[in-house]
Amino acid sequence: MIFRRRRLPEELAATRTAFLEVLADVERAKAALTECMPTTRMAGRPLPDALLDYEAGLDRALARMPAWRRPPLESAWGPCEDGLREGLLLAKRLREEAPDLGGFEGLLASVESLMDPLMPFAAAERRFHELRT
């Protein structure tokens, strides 16, 4: 018995590349945000600076979103776009209101809440996998 590796249809290859570029922007934005978390060796980056880089990364990702919008991916695309917009809104609100986060736990909760809207990107990745034939 010979097993054939399932591949994405040719017409979606460029779409997948575009998605991966968006995903790279999202991952860089998340990494910039996590730099504000203190460690045992470093105090962590100032949250306002991390937020600006996070927002810039999400803005780049949002600008690239149309490149991977295709009918077979619409159910994944919409939640990803909504997640980017919500992530930007939450980051802007946090940056402008500058509430007292109450220490490490509050900072951690804030960072997690900023990243939560980006969870649909995992579902989009799964959708690409489902479309392999």
Coordinates of C-alpha atoms in Angstrom, one line a residue:
M1 CA 0.0 0.0 0.0
I2 CA 1.4 3.4 -1.0
F3 CA 0.3 6.5 0.9
R4 CA 0.1 9.7 -1.0
R5 CA 0.8 12.9 1.0
R6 CA -2.2 15.2 0.9
R7 CA -1.5 18.6 -0.6
L8 CA -3.3 21.9 -0.7
P9 CA -5.0 22.5 -4.1
E10 CA -2.7 24.5 -6.4
E11 CA -5.2 27.4 -6.5
L12 CA -4.7 27.9 -2.8
A13 CA -0.9 27.7 -2.7
A14 CA -0.4 31.5 -3.0
T15 CA -3.3 32.0 -0.5
R16 CA -1.5 29.9 2.0
T17 CA 1.7 31.9 1.5
A18 CA -0.3 35.1 2.1
F19 CA -1.8 33.6 5.3
L20 CA 1.6 32.6 6.6
E21 CA 2.8 36.2 6.1
V22 CA -0.1 37.5 8.1
L23 CA 0.5 34.8 10.7
A24 CA 4.2 35.9 10.9
D25 CA 3.1 39.5 11.6
V26 CA 0.8 38.2 14.3
E27 CA 3.5 36.1 16.0
R28 CA 6.0 39.0 15.9
A29 CA 3.4 41.3 17.5
K30 CA 2.7 38.7 20.2
A31 CA 6.4 38.3 20.9
A32 CA 6.8 42.1 21.2
L33 CA 4.0 42.1 23.7
T34 CA 5.4 39.3 25.8
E35 CA 8.7 41.3 26.2
C36 CA 7.0 43.4 28.8
M37 CA 6.8 40.4 31.1
P38 CA 9.5 40.5 33.8
T39 CA 11.8 37.4 34.3
T40 CA 14.2 36.5 37.0
R41 CA 16.9 38.1 35.1
M42 CA 15.3 41.1 33.4
A43 CA 12.7 43.6 34.5
G44 CA 10.8 43.5 31.2
R45 CA 10.2 46.1 28.6
P46 CA 7.9 49.0 29.4
L47 CA 4.3 48.1 28.6
P48 CA 3.6 51.2 26.6
D49 CA 6.5 50.5 24.3
A50 CA 5.5 46.8 23.9
L51 CA 1.9 47.9 23.2
L52 CA 3.0 50.2 20.4
D53 CA 5.0 47.4 18.7
Y54 CA 2.1 45.0 19.3
E55 CA -0.3 47.4 17.6
A56 CA 2.1 48.0 14.7
G57 CA 2.3 44.3 14.1
L58 CA -1.4 43.8 14.2
D59 CA -1.9 46.8 11.8
R60 CA 0.5 45.1 9.4
A61 CA -1.3 41.8 9.7
L62 CA -4.7 43.5 9.1
A63 CA -3.4 45.3 6.0
R64 CA -2.3 41.9 4.6
M65 CA -5.6 40.1 5.4
P66 CA -7.3 40.6 2.0
A67 CA -4.5 38.6 0.3
W68 CA -5.8 35.3 1.8
R69 CA -9.5 35.9 1.6
R70 CA -11.0 33.1 -0.5
P71 CA -14.5 31.5 -0.4
P72 CA -13.3 28.2 1.0
L73 CA -11.6 30.0 3.9
E74 CA -14.3 32.6 4.7
S75 CA -15.4 30.8 7.8
A76 CA -11.8 31.1 9.2
W77 CA -10.9 34.5 7.6
G78 CA -13.7 36.5 9.2
P79 CA -12.9 35.5 12.8
C80 CA -9.2 36.3 12.2
E81 CA -10.0 39.8 10.9
D82 CA -12.4 40.3 13.8
G83 CA -9.7 39.1 16.2
L84 CA -7.1 41.6 14.8
R85 CA -9.6 44.5 15.1
E86 CA -10.5 43.5 18.7
G87 CA -6.8 43.1 19.6
L88 CA -6.1 46.5 18.3
L89 CA -9.0 48.0 20.2
L90 CA -8.0 46.4 23.5
A91 CA -4.4 47.5 23.1
K92 CA -5.4 51.0 22.3
R93 CA -7.7 51.1 25.3
L94 CA -5.0 49.8 27.6
R95 CA -2.4 52.2 26.3
E96 CA -4.7 55.2 26.5
E97 CA -6.3 54.4 29.9
A98 CA -3.1 53.2 31.5
P99 CA -4.8 51.5 34.5
D100 CA -2.8 50.2 37.5
L101 CA -2.5 46.5 36.7
G102 CA -1.6 45.6 40.3
G103 CA 1.7 43.8 39.7
F104 CA 2.8 40.7 37.9
E105 CA -0.6 38.9 38.0
G106 CA -2.4 41.9 36.6
L107 CA 0.2 42.4 33.9
L108 CA 0.0 38.7 32.9
A109 CA -3.8 38.8 32.8
S110 CA -3.7 41.9 30.6
V111 CA -1.2 40.4 28.2
E112 CA -3.3 37.2 27.9
S113 CA -6.5 39.2 27.3
L114 CA -4.8 41.0 24.5
M115 CA -3.7 37.8 22.9
D116 CA -7.0 36.0 23.3
P117 CA -8.7 37.6 20.3
L118 CA -6.0 36.1 18.1
M119 CA -7.0 32.5 18.8
P120 CA -8.9 32.2 15.5
F121 CA -5.6 32.0 13.7
A122 CA -5.2 28.5 15.0
A123 CA -8.6 27.6 13.5
A124 CA -7.5 29.1 10.2
E125 CA -4.4 26.9 10.2
R126 CA -6.6 23.9 10.8
R127 CA -8.9 25.0 7.9
F128 CA -5.9 25.0 5.5
H129 CA -5.1 21.5 6.7
E130 CA -8.7 20.4 6.1
L131 CA -8.6 21.7 2.5
R132 CA -5.7 19.3 1.6
T133 CA -6.7 16.6 -0.9

